[in-house]
Amino acid sequence: MKPGTLSLPFRQKLWLGLAAVLCAALFLRTIPRVLAQGQVTVLRGGTVIDATGAPPMPNAVIVVRGERIENIGQGIATPPGAEVIDVSGKFIVPGLWDKHLHYKSWFPELLISNGVTSGWAQEGSPWIEAQRDGVSKGKILGPRMFLRIQSIDFYGTPDEARRRTLDLIQRGADFIKVYTMTPPDLLKVIAEEAHRAGKIVEGHFGITARQAIEAGTNGLTHSTGIELDTVKPEVLEKELPAWRVIDQGRSRVVFPKVSAWNESKTNGPNPDLTEYWLWLEDPRRLMLFGKMDRSMAQDLIKLMVQKQVYIEGCQIYVFRHVNDRVQEYYREDLELLNNPNLHYIPEVIRTNILDYTLLDKLTPDELALMKQGYRNYQWFIKTFVDAGGKIIVGPDTSSIWHATMMPGVATRRELQLLVDAGVKPMQAMQFATKIPAETLGKGKDLGTLEKGKIADLLVLNRNPLDDITAFKQVERVMQAGRWLPVGYHYDFVNPIPNPGESWLTFPGKEPLSDTPELITSISPQLVTEGSGAFTLTVKGREFVSTAVIQAGDRWLRTEVVSPSELRATVPADLVAQAGTISIQVAHAKPGWGKTNSMNLYVKFK
């Protein structure tokens, strides 16, 4: 390090210390402005590609009133008092969707600047609800989010499967996701209940694609199970068990011995063919694709199209090491991560994104079979789409179990890989706009640029139908009629941060702490700004008579209900503005010390 140069961690800490002082000023730039009622914006002169499948419309006019498209076409007059934006020579397309979004507080600028205006959030928590609500009110920068709340991952009774499904629906899940432990008979019950409520079911399954389809799934997350239904039995029974286990040397990847699922197991399907942990990018999975029997694949494609089952497009992650653009993407990632305005990307994410050390551990034969797997998967995708199948772009951004996908960047790269596979650019674009919206039942309002729909749109410098990489240059982003800030800023902060976000750890690098983990829950965990004083309940263990609840830097008058429950009144001024408040329990001497913390989220009114 050069003399006088601040280290990155020091700069991060310095900024965090100044954040509270500068926060109000930052809102003026990083938070989209709230629309005045009836405000009109006119985009004039550009070429509209509306994602309906219609031909591009040159010299078009889009009239946006409030959050919706009032009119779209050619030769439309400008309403009085409208703000007119000249977009001559530009291309206007719908905002993109990321179907598989593990949302974190540092995502917003990367997603929006790469054109992602909506997403399927693969979780549910008070924090993510505060983010979703803040975005919908125009007070937080970020994509519009639809929540799965929680995945269903268990091996039990049909009644329990039904109860869990209904519970998620009642809690507001926009879709139902099933995970690896769930067998076909329980998936069938889950699908029946979800469909009865008008919800779709998808899954990262521990069963074959055919089993999942016959049980009623609507979609295959990460294309799971396809590789098991497109190889001959002898490959699974004889060749696969002989393939070596390749350890990437990280706690995030443990490759188990692979064997066939044994239905007689009382604790659920054998996890060897699942993500315990990350069968998704296991070299053996990619090598199975390399053994694909195309006649078997044709049979599976026929079934999928007949049952209208979609595939989640996730080539950028699953085939990360063997796609044709590894070097290109590595160079781009290196350039992005050297951008000082993106200093807020966590160090562990930087490490993962640039890590391709698995390639050094593969033999030439293994690598060749993995690359053949990529070729076969490209053929499968092209054949599936040509037969009428639907794909939804979802690069798994950026799950704590692998965390190798750059938000927003991964979405546009997936479009490029779809086109590389032979998918037409219009189809690829629809798989990240029209199809995800329609699949969720939101096509009436979102997904295409049509009269009456919500104005989520991008202004591009180039025609994506000529070159899908046009999404690398997003000039403007409109979400619900609001222009959002585009670009990366050194001083970006999320107004409702999520301290303590779960991040990947590595052997020897796990965080060490002597802080006792005594708090197990706080209630409520999500309140609205300006809602006034309220009673906070803290539950845990080993609370003593001298226990005091600390909210941020404020000590609260605390009632010790029992050794496992505390209560205190949170004053109105503490929750007067949106933000995040750390809750801890402190003990006076002789049992002096503080517990672990949990976050109280104050969402926008």
PDB file of C-alpha atoms in Angstrom, residues 34-282:
ATOM      1  CA  VAL A  34     -42.213  10.639  -5.179  1.00  0.00           C
ATOM      2  CA  LEU A  35     -44.533  11.444  -8.067  1.00  0.00           C
ATOM      3  CA  ALA A  36     -46.862  14.369  -7.911  1.00  0.00           C
ATOM      4  CA  GLN A  37     -50.389  13.167  -8.593  1.00  0.00           C
ATOM      5  CA  GLY A  38     -51.081  13.237 -12.318  1.00  0.00           C
ATOM      6  CA  GLN A  39     -47.523  14.154 -13.307  1.00  0.00           C
ATOM      7  CA  VAL A  40     -47.018  13.534 -17.024  1.00  0.00           C
ATOM      8  CA  THR A  41     -43.804  12.480 -18.745  1.00  0.00           C
ATOM      9  CA  VAL A  42     -43.508  12.029 -22.504  1.00  0.00           C
ATOM     10  CA  LEU A  43     -40.755  10.016 -24.178  1.00  0.00           C
ATOM     11  CA  ARG A  44     -40.601  11.061 -27.819  1.00  0.00           C
ATOM     12  CA  GLY A  45     -38.698   9.862 -30.863  1.00  0.00           C
ATOM     13  CA  GLY A  46     -37.265   6.529 -29.761  1.00  0.00           C
ATOM     14  CA  THR A  47     -37.873   2.990 -30.975  1.00  0.00           C
ATOM     15  CA  VAL A  48     -40.167   1.001 -28.694  1.00  0.00           C
ATOM     16  CA  ILE A  49     -39.619  -2.733 -28.291  1.00  0.00           C
ATOM     17  CA  ASP A  50     -42.602  -3.587 -26.114  1.00  0.00           C
ATOM     18  CA  ALA A  51     -41.749  -7.297 -25.495  1.00  0.00           C
ATOM     19  CA  THR A  52     -45.173  -8.465 -26.662  1.00  0.00           C
ATOM     20  CA  GLY A  53     -43.531  -9.965 -29.733  1.00  0.00           C
ATOM     21  CA  ALA A  54     -44.693  -7.116 -31.965  1.00  0.00           C
ATOM     22  CA  PRO A  55     -42.146  -5.554 -34.356  1.00  0.00           C
ATOM     23  CA  PRO A  56     -40.161  -2.568 -33.045  1.00  0.00           C
ATOM     24  CA  MET A  57     -42.044   0.730 -33.301  1.00  0.00           C
ATOM     25  CA  PRO A  58     -39.773   3.534 -34.598  1.00  0.00           C
ATOM     26  CA  ASN A  59     -40.339   7.223 -33.873  1.00  0.00           C
ATOM     27  CA  ALA A  60     -42.658   6.284 -31.036  1.00  0.00           C
ATOM     28  CA  VAL A  61     -44.262   8.341 -28.292  1.00  0.00           C
ATOM     29  CA  ILE A  62     -44.901   7.077 -24.771  1.00  0.00           C
ATOM     30  CA  VAL A  63     -47.101   9.156 -22.481  1.00  0.00           C
ATOM     31  CA  VAL A  64     -46.734   8.317 -18.788  1.00  0.00           C
ATOM     32  CA  ARG A  65     -49.227   9.800 -16.353  1.00  0.00           C
ATOM     33  CA  GLY A  66     -48.495   9.061 -12.721  1.00  0.00           C
ATOM     34  CA  GLU A  67     -47.228   5.498 -12.575  1.00  0.00           C
ATOM     35  CA  ARG A  68     -48.928   4.162 -15.708  1.00  0.00           C
ATOM     36  CA  ILE A  69     -48.587   4.344 -19.472  1.00  0.00           C
ATOM     37  CA  GLU A  70     -51.472   6.517 -20.635  1.00  0.00           C
ATOM     38  CA  ASN A  71     -50.739   6.138 -24.328  1.00  0.00           C
ATOM     39  CA  ILE A  72     -48.165   4.580 -26.616  1.00  0.00           C
ATOM     40  CA  GLY A  73     -47.869   4.794 -30.381  1.00  0.00           C
ATOM     41  CA  GLN A  74     -46.839   7.112 -33.211  1.00  0.00           C
ATOM     42  CA  GLY A  75     -47.976  10.663 -33.843  1.00  0.00           C
ATOM     43  CA  ILE A  76     -49.393  11.163 -30.356  1.00  0.00           C
ATOM     44  CA  ALA A  77     -49.773  14.768 -29.204  1.00  0.00           C
ATOM     45  CA  THR A  78     -48.001  15.972 -26.079  1.00  0.00           C
ATOM     46  CA  PRO A  79     -50.404  16.713 -23.196  1.00  0.00           C
ATOM     47  CA  PRO A  80     -50.180  20.254 -21.789  1.00  0.00           C
ATOM     48  CA  GLY A  81     -47.633  20.679 -19.018  1.00  0.00           C
ATOM     49  CA  ALA A  82     -45.868  17.392 -19.701  1.00  0.00           C
ATOM     50  CA  GLU A  83     -42.148  16.882 -19.206  1.00  0.00           C
ATOM     51  CA  VAL A  84     -40.829  15.900 -22.644  1.00  0.00           C
ATOM     52  CA  ILE A  85     -37.762  13.675 -22.973  1.00  0.00           C
ATOM     53  CA  ASP A  86     -36.190  13.421 -26.417  1.00  0.00           C
ATOM     54  CA  VAL A  87     -35.102   9.806 -26.883  1.00  0.00           C
ATOM     55  CA  SER A  88     -34.393   9.987 -30.613  1.00  0.00           C
ATOM     56  CA  GLY A  89     -31.982   7.253 -31.644  1.00  0.00           C
ATOM     57  CA  LYS A  90     -32.626   5.331 -28.419  1.00  0.00           C
ATOM     58  CA  PHE A  91     -34.478   2.079 -27.741  1.00  0.00           C
ATOM     59  CA  ILE A  92     -37.168   1.778 -25.071  1.00  0.00           C
ATOM     60  CA  VAL A  93     -37.808  -1.657 -23.556  1.00  0.00           C
ATOM     61  CA  PRO A  94     -39.526  -3.002 -20.421  1.00  0.00           C
ATOM     62  CA  GLY A  95     -37.555  -3.203 -17.187  1.00  0.00           C
ATOM     63  CA  LEU A  96     -35.872  -6.552 -16.611  1.00  0.00           C
ATOM     64  CA  TRP A  97     -36.768  -9.114 -13.954  1.00  0.00           C
ATOM     65  CA  ASP A  98     -34.462 -11.288 -11.847  1.00  0.00           C
ATOM     66  CA  LYS A  99     -36.477 -14.351 -10.936  1.00  0.00           C
ATOM     67  CA  HIS A 100     -34.051 -15.705  -8.335  1.00  0.00           C
ATOM     68  CA  LEU A 101     -33.034 -12.858  -6.067  1.00  0.00           C
ATOM     69  CA  HIS A 102     -31.453 -13.337  -2.629  1.00  0.00           C
ATOM     70  CA  TYR A 103     -31.698  -9.651  -1.854  1.00  0.00           C
ATOM     71  CA  LYS A 104     -29.058  -7.825   0.204  1.00  0.00           C
ATOM     72  CA  SER A 105     -28.779  -4.200   1.304  1.00  0.00           C
ATOM     73  CA  TRP A 106     -25.950  -3.411  -1.159  1.00  0.00           C
ATOM     74  CA  PHE A 107     -27.815  -4.651  -4.269  1.00  0.00           C
ATOM     75  CA  PRO A 108     -29.897  -1.590  -5.315  1.00  0.00           C
ATOM     76  CA  GLU A 109     -27.491   0.403  -7.498  1.00  0.00           C
ATOM     77  CA  LEU A 110     -26.175  -2.686  -9.286  1.00  0.00           C
ATOM     78  CA  LEU A 111     -29.639  -4.014 -10.060  1.00  0.00           C
ATOM     79  CA  ILE A 112     -31.174  -0.727 -11.169  1.00  0.00           C
ATOM     80  CA  SER A 113     -28.152   0.406 -13.199  1.00  0.00           C
ATOM     81  CA  ASN A 114     -28.241  -2.894 -15.091  1.00  0.00           C
ATOM     82  CA  GLY A 115     -31.940  -2.521 -15.816  1.00  0.00           C
ATOM     83  CA  VAL A 116     -33.500  -4.854 -13.234  1.00  0.00           C
ATOM     84  CA  THR A 117     -36.690  -3.196 -11.976  1.00  0.00           C
ATOM     85  CA  SER A 118     -38.511  -6.260 -10.573  1.00  0.00           C
ATOM     86  CA  GLY A 119     -37.579  -9.519  -8.912  1.00  0.00           C
ATOM     87  CA  TRP A 120     -38.776 -12.682  -7.233  1.00  0.00           C
ATOM     88  CA  ALA A 121     -37.230 -12.385  -3.765  1.00  0.00           C
ATOM     89  CA  GLN A 122     -36.331 -15.837  -2.505  1.00  0.00           C
ATOM     90  CA  GLU A 123     -36.995 -15.124   1.149  1.00  0.00           C
ATOM     91  CA  GLY A 124     -39.252 -13.325   3.551  1.00  0.00           C
ATOM     92  CA  SER A 125     -38.318 -11.312   6.630  1.00  0.00           C
ATOM     93  CA  PRO A 126     -39.257  -8.048   8.314  1.00  0.00           C
ATOM     94  CA  TRP A 127     -36.284  -6.424   6.590  1.00  0.00           C
ATOM     95  CA  ILE A 128     -37.194  -7.594   3.092  1.00  0.00           C
ATOM     96  CA  GLU A 129     -40.789  -6.495   3.688  1.00  0.00           C
ATOM     97  CA  ALA A 130     -39.521  -3.044   4.682  1.00  0.00           C
ATOM     98  CA  GLN A 131     -37.441  -2.918   1.495  1.00  0.00           C
ATOM     99  CA  ARG A 132     -40.366  -4.038  -0.664  1.00  0.00           C
ATOM    100  CA  ASP A 133     -42.721  -1.491   0.873  1.00  0.00           C
ATOM    101  CA  GLY A 134     -40.145   1.311   0.651  1.00  0.00           C
ATOM    102  CA  VAL A 135     -39.545   0.605  -3.033  1.00  0.00           C
ATOM    103  CA  SER A 136     -43.271   0.544  -3.786  1.00  0.00           C
ATOM    104  CA  LYS A 137     -43.653   3.946  -2.104  1.00  0.00           C
ATOM    105  CA  GLY A 138     -40.733   5.428  -4.023  1.00  0.00           C
ATOM    106  CA  LYS A 139     -38.640   5.958  -0.900  1.00  0.00           C
ATOM    107  CA  ILE A 140     -36.002   3.252  -1.331  1.00  0.00           C
ATOM    108  CA  LEU A 141     -33.961   2.542  -4.447  1.00  0.00           C
ATOM    109  CA  GLY A 142     -34.395  -1.036  -5.574  1.00  0.00           C
ATOM    110  CA  PRO A 143     -36.444  -3.481  -7.634  1.00  0.00           C
ATOM    111  CA  ARG A 144     -40.133  -4.153  -7.130  1.00  0.00           C
ATOM    112  CA  MET A 145     -40.197  -7.405  -5.171  1.00  0.00           C
ATOM    113  CA  PHE A 146     -42.496 -10.406  -4.951  1.00  0.00           C
ATOM    114  CA  LEU A 147     -41.765 -12.705  -2.000  1.00  0.00           C
ATOM    115  CA  ARG A 148     -41.691 -16.445  -1.534  1.00  0.00           C
ATOM    116  CA  ILE A 149     -41.582 -15.898   2.283  1.00  0.00           C
ATOM    117  CA  GLN A 150     -40.023 -19.316   2.975  1.00  0.00           C
ATOM    118  CA  SER A 151     -39.330 -22.559   1.135  1.00  0.00           C
ATOM    119  CA  ILE A 152     -41.038 -25.837   2.013  1.00  0.00           C
ATOM    120  CA  ASP A 153     -38.355 -28.397   2.723  1.00  0.00           C
ATOM    121  CA  PHE A 154     -39.382 -31.391   4.803  1.00  0.00           C
ATOM    122  CA  TYR A 155     -40.274 -35.060   4.845  1.00  0.00           C
ATOM    123  CA  GLY A 156     -43.454 -35.604   6.834  1.00  0.00           C
ATOM    124  CA  THR A 157     -47.182 -36.146   6.507  1.00  0.00           C
ATOM    125  CA  PRO A 158     -49.584 -34.832   3.846  1.00  0.00           C
ATOM    126  CA  ASP A 159     -51.456 -32.898   6.536  1.00  0.00           C
ATOM    127  CA  GLU A 160     -48.257 -31.129   7.541  1.00  0.00           C
ATOM    128  CA  ALA A 161     -47.481 -30.351   3.891  1.00  0.00           C
ATOM    129  CA  ARG A 162     -50.951 -28.870   3.501  1.00  0.00           C
ATOM    130  CA  ARG A 163     -50.629 -26.854   6.706  1.00  0.00           C
ATOM    131  CA  ARG A 164     -47.252 -25.403   5.713  1.00  0.00           C
ATOM    132  CA  THR A 165     -48.541 -24.422   2.294  1.00  0.00           C
ATOM    133  CA  LEU A 166     -51.633 -22.702   3.666  1.00  0.00           C
ATOM    134  CA  ASP A 167     -49.521 -20.907   6.261  1.00  0.00           C
ATOM    135  CA  LEU A 168     -47.286 -19.418   3.552  1.00  0.00           C
ATOM    136  CA  ILE A 169     -50.296 -18.366   1.501  1.00  0.00           C
ATOM    137  CA  GLN A 170     -51.862 -16.688   4.530  1.00  0.00           C
ATOM    138  CA  ARG A 171     -48.572 -14.885   5.218  1.00  0.00           C
ATOM    139  CA  GLY A 172     -48.695 -13.371   1.756  1.00  0.00           C
ATOM    140  CA  ALA A 173     -46.355 -15.552  -0.300  1.00  0.00           C
ATOM    141  CA  ASP A 174     -46.479 -14.567  -3.963  1.00  0.00           C
ATOM    142  CA  PHE A 175     -45.280 -18.030  -4.992  1.00  0.00           C
ATOM    143  CA  ILE A 176     -44.437 -21.343  -3.337  1.00  0.00           C
ATOM    144  CA  LYS A 177     -40.988 -22.884  -3.553  1.00  0.00           C
ATOM    145  CA  VAL A 178     -40.277 -26.492  -2.626  1.00  0.00           C
ATOM    146  CA  TYR A 179     -36.824 -27.671  -1.671  1.00  0.00           C
ATOM    147  CA  THR A 180     -34.700 -30.772  -1.812  1.00  0.00           C
ATOM    148  CA  MET A 181     -36.029 -32.890   1.043  1.00  0.00           C
ATOM    149  CA  THR A 182     -39.633 -32.968  -0.201  1.00  0.00           C
ATOM    150  CA  PRO A 183     -40.666 -36.229  -1.944  1.00  0.00           C
ATOM    151  CA  PRO A 184     -43.180 -36.510  -4.818  1.00  0.00           C
ATOM    152  CA  ASP A 185     -46.241 -37.432  -2.731  1.00  0.00           C
ATOM    153  CA  LEU A 186     -45.880 -34.343  -0.538  1.00  0.00           C
ATOM    154  CA  LEU A 187     -45.107 -32.135  -3.533  1.00  0.00           C
ATOM    155  CA  LYS A 188     -48.433 -33.242  -5.010  1.00  0.00           C
ATOM    156  CA  VAL A 189     -50.294 -32.066  -1.887  1.00  0.00           C
ATOM    157  CA  ILE A 190     -48.397 -28.769  -1.847  1.00  0.00           C
ATOM    158  CA  ALA A 191     -49.129 -28.145  -5.525  1.00  0.00           C
ATOM    159  CA  GLU A 192     -52.836 -28.877  -5.092  1.00  0.00           C
ATOM    160  CA  GLU A 193     -53.180 -26.407  -2.207  1.00  0.00           C
ATOM    161  CA  ALA A 194     -51.106 -23.728  -3.929  1.00  0.00           C
ATOM    162  CA  HIS A 195     -53.002 -24.010  -7.202  1.00  0.00           C
ATOM    163  CA  ARG A 196     -56.304 -23.850  -5.340  1.00  0.00           C
ATOM    164  CA  ALA A 197     -55.163 -20.471  -3.997  1.00  0.00           C
ATOM    165  CA  GLY A 198     -53.971 -19.283  -7.408  1.00  0.00           C
ATOM    166  CA  LYS A 199     -50.268 -19.616  -6.563  1.00  0.00           C
ATOM    167  CA  ILE A 200     -47.598 -21.260  -8.664  1.00  0.00           C
ATOM    168  CA  VAL A 201     -45.205 -23.885  -7.332  1.00  0.00           C
ATOM    169  CA  GLU A 202     -41.585 -24.244  -8.321  1.00  0.00           C
ATOM    170  CA  GLY A 203     -38.737 -26.150  -6.828  1.00  0.00           C
ATOM    171  CA  HIS A 204     -35.106 -26.831  -6.327  1.00  0.00           C
ATOM    172  CA  PHE A 205     -35.856 -30.511  -6.138  1.00  0.00           C
ATOM    173  CA  GLY A 206     -34.138 -33.592  -4.782  1.00  0.00           C
ATOM    174  CA  ILE A 207     -36.195 -35.729  -7.157  1.00  0.00           C
ATOM    175  CA  THR A 208     -36.166 -36.086 -10.920  1.00  0.00           C
ATOM    176  CA  ALA A 209     -37.732 -33.515 -13.208  1.00  0.00           C
ATOM    177  CA  ARG A 210     -40.325 -36.029 -14.384  1.00  0.00           C
ATOM    178  CA  GLN A 211     -41.355 -36.853 -10.812  1.00  0.00           C
ATOM    179  CA  ALA A 212     -41.718 -33.155 -10.012  1.00  0.00           C
ATOM    180  CA  ILE A 213     -43.724 -32.469 -13.168  1.00  0.00           C
ATOM    181  CA  GLU A 214     -46.093 -35.364 -12.579  1.00  0.00           C
ATOM    182  CA  ALA A 215     -46.587 -34.146  -8.992  1.00  0.00           C
ATOM    183  CA  GLY A 216     -47.722 -30.753 -10.267  1.00  0.00           C
ATOM    184  CA  THR A 217     -44.804 -28.341 -10.243  1.00  0.00           C
ATOM    185  CA  ASN A 218     -45.002 -25.270 -12.472  1.00  0.00           C
ATOM    186  CA  GLY A 219     -41.262 -24.741 -12.749  1.00  0.00           C
ATOM    187  CA  LEU A 220     -37.812 -26.258 -12.332  1.00  0.00           C
ATOM    188  CA  THR A 221     -35.502 -23.941 -10.429  1.00  0.00           C
ATOM    189  CA  HIS A 222     -31.906 -24.133 -11.725  1.00  0.00           C
ATOM    190  CA  SER A 223     -33.193 -26.783 -14.181  1.00  0.00           C
ATOM    191  CA  THR A 224     -32.967 -29.274 -11.316  1.00  0.00           C
ATOM    192  CA  GLY A 225     -33.741 -32.870 -12.133  1.00  0.00           C
ATOM    193  CA  ILE A 226     -33.327 -32.529 -15.878  1.00  0.00           C
ATOM    194  CA  GLU A 227     -29.907 -34.187 -15.836  1.00  0.00           C
ATOM    195  CA  LEU A 228     -31.364 -37.228 -14.035  1.00  0.00           C
ATOM    196  CA  ASP A 229     -34.082 -37.800 -16.642  1.00  0.00           C
ATOM    197  CA  THR A 230     -31.897 -37.397 -19.708  1.00  0.00           C
ATOM    198  CA  VAL A 231     -29.215 -40.049 -19.136  1.00  0.00           C
ATOM    199  CA  LYS A 232     -29.459 -43.801 -19.465  1.00  0.00           C
ATOM    200  CA  PRO A 233     -29.807 -45.827 -16.240  1.00  0.00           C
ATOM    201  CA  GLU A 234     -26.321 -47.312 -16.521  1.00  0.00           C
ATOM    202  CA  VAL A 235     -24.809 -43.823 -16.363  1.00  0.00           C
ATOM    203  CA  LEU A 236     -26.440 -43.187 -12.983  1.00  0.00           C
ATOM    204  CA  GLU A 237     -25.858 -46.694 -11.694  1.00  0.00           C
ATOM    205  CA  LYS A 238     -22.323 -47.389 -12.916  1.00  0.00           C
ATOM    206  CA  GLU A 239     -20.493 -44.332 -14.243  1.00  0.00           C
ATOM    207  CA  LEU A 240     -21.616 -41.618 -11.841  1.00  0.00           C
ATOM    208  CA  PRO A 241     -20.571 -43.415  -8.626  1.00  0.00           C
ATOM    209  CA  ALA A 242     -17.075 -43.811 -10.054  1.00  0.00           C
ATOM    210  CA  TRP A 243     -16.550 -40.111 -10.716  1.00  0.00           C
ATOM    211  CA  ARG A 244     -14.317 -38.510  -8.149  1.00  0.00           C
ATOM    212  CA  VAL A 245     -15.474 -36.016  -5.567  1.00  0.00           C
ATOM    213  CA  ILE A 246     -13.774 -32.689  -6.174  1.00  0.00           C
ATOM    214  CA  ASP A 247     -13.427 -30.519  -3.087  1.00  0.00           C
ATOM    215  CA  GLN A 248     -13.189 -26.844  -3.897  1.00  0.00           C
ATOM    216  CA  GLY A 249     -11.618 -26.215  -0.510  1.00  0.00           C
ATOM    217  CA  ARG A 250     -14.435 -24.097   0.874  1.00  0.00           C
ATOM    218  CA  SER A 251     -17.004 -24.554   3.563  1.00  0.00           C
ATOM    219  CA  ARG A 252     -19.590 -23.458   1.013  1.00  0.00           C
ATOM    220  CA  VAL A 253     -19.170 -26.590  -1.063  1.00  0.00           C
ATOM    221  CA  VAL A 254     -19.359 -30.124   0.254  1.00  0.00           C
ATOM    222  CA  PHE A 255     -19.756 -32.723  -2.463  1.00  0.00           C
ATOM    223  CA  PRO A 256     -21.303 -35.892  -1.031  1.00  0.00           C
ATOM    224  CA  LYS A 257     -21.145 -39.323  -2.538  1.00  0.00           C
ATOM    225  CA  VAL A 258     -23.839 -39.507  -5.179  1.00  0.00           C
ATOM    226  CA  SER A 259     -26.318 -42.355  -5.215  1.00  0.00           C
ATOM    227  CA  ALA A 260     -29.894 -42.900  -6.337  1.00  0.00           C
ATOM    228  CA  TRP A 261     -32.747 -41.605  -4.195  1.00  0.00           C
ATOM    229  CA  ASN A 262     -34.009 -44.245  -1.804  1.00  0.00           C
ATOM    230  CA  GLU A 263     -37.723 -43.801  -1.144  1.00  0.00           C
ATOM    231  CA  SER A 264     -37.560 -46.096   1.877  1.00  0.00           C
ATOM    232  CA  LYS A 265     -35.459 -43.600   3.838  1.00  0.00           C
ATOM    233  CA  THR A 266     -37.529 -42.262   6.705  1.00  0.00           C
ATOM    234  CA  ASN A 267     -35.714 -38.926   6.811  1.00  0.00           C
ATOM    235  CA  GLY A 268     -36.540 -37.999   3.258  1.00  0.00           C
ATOM    236  CA  PRO A 269     -34.904 -38.328  -0.134  1.00  0.00           C
ATOM    237  CA  ASN A 270     -31.219 -39.085  -0.145  1.00  0.00           C
ATOM    238  CA  PRO A 271     -29.507 -35.689  -0.221  1.00  0.00           C
ATOM    239  CA  ASP A 272     -26.748 -36.974  -2.490  1.00  0.00           C
ATOM    240  CA  LEU A 273     -28.612 -35.732  -5.572  1.00  0.00           C
ATOM    241  CA  THR A 274     -29.481 -32.385  -4.045  1.00  0.00           C
ATOM    242  CA  GLU A 275     -27.869 -29.199  -2.872  1.00  0.00           C
ATOM    243  CA  TYR A 276     -26.439 -30.701   0.292  1.00  0.00           C
ATOM    244  CA  TRP A 277     -24.516 -28.718  -0.540  1.00  0.00           C
ATOM    245  CA  LEU A 278     -24.568 -27.394  -4.065  1.00  0.00           C
ATOM    246  CA  TRP A 279     -25.178 -30.311  -6.327  1.00  0.00           C
ATOM    247  CA  LEU A 280     -26.071 -27.488  -8.712  1.00  0.00           C
ATOM    248  CA  GLU A 281     -22.506 -26.658  -9.679  1.00  0.00           C
ATOM    249  CA  ASP A 282     -20.952 -29.981  -8.738  1.00  0.00           C
TER     250      ASP A 282
END
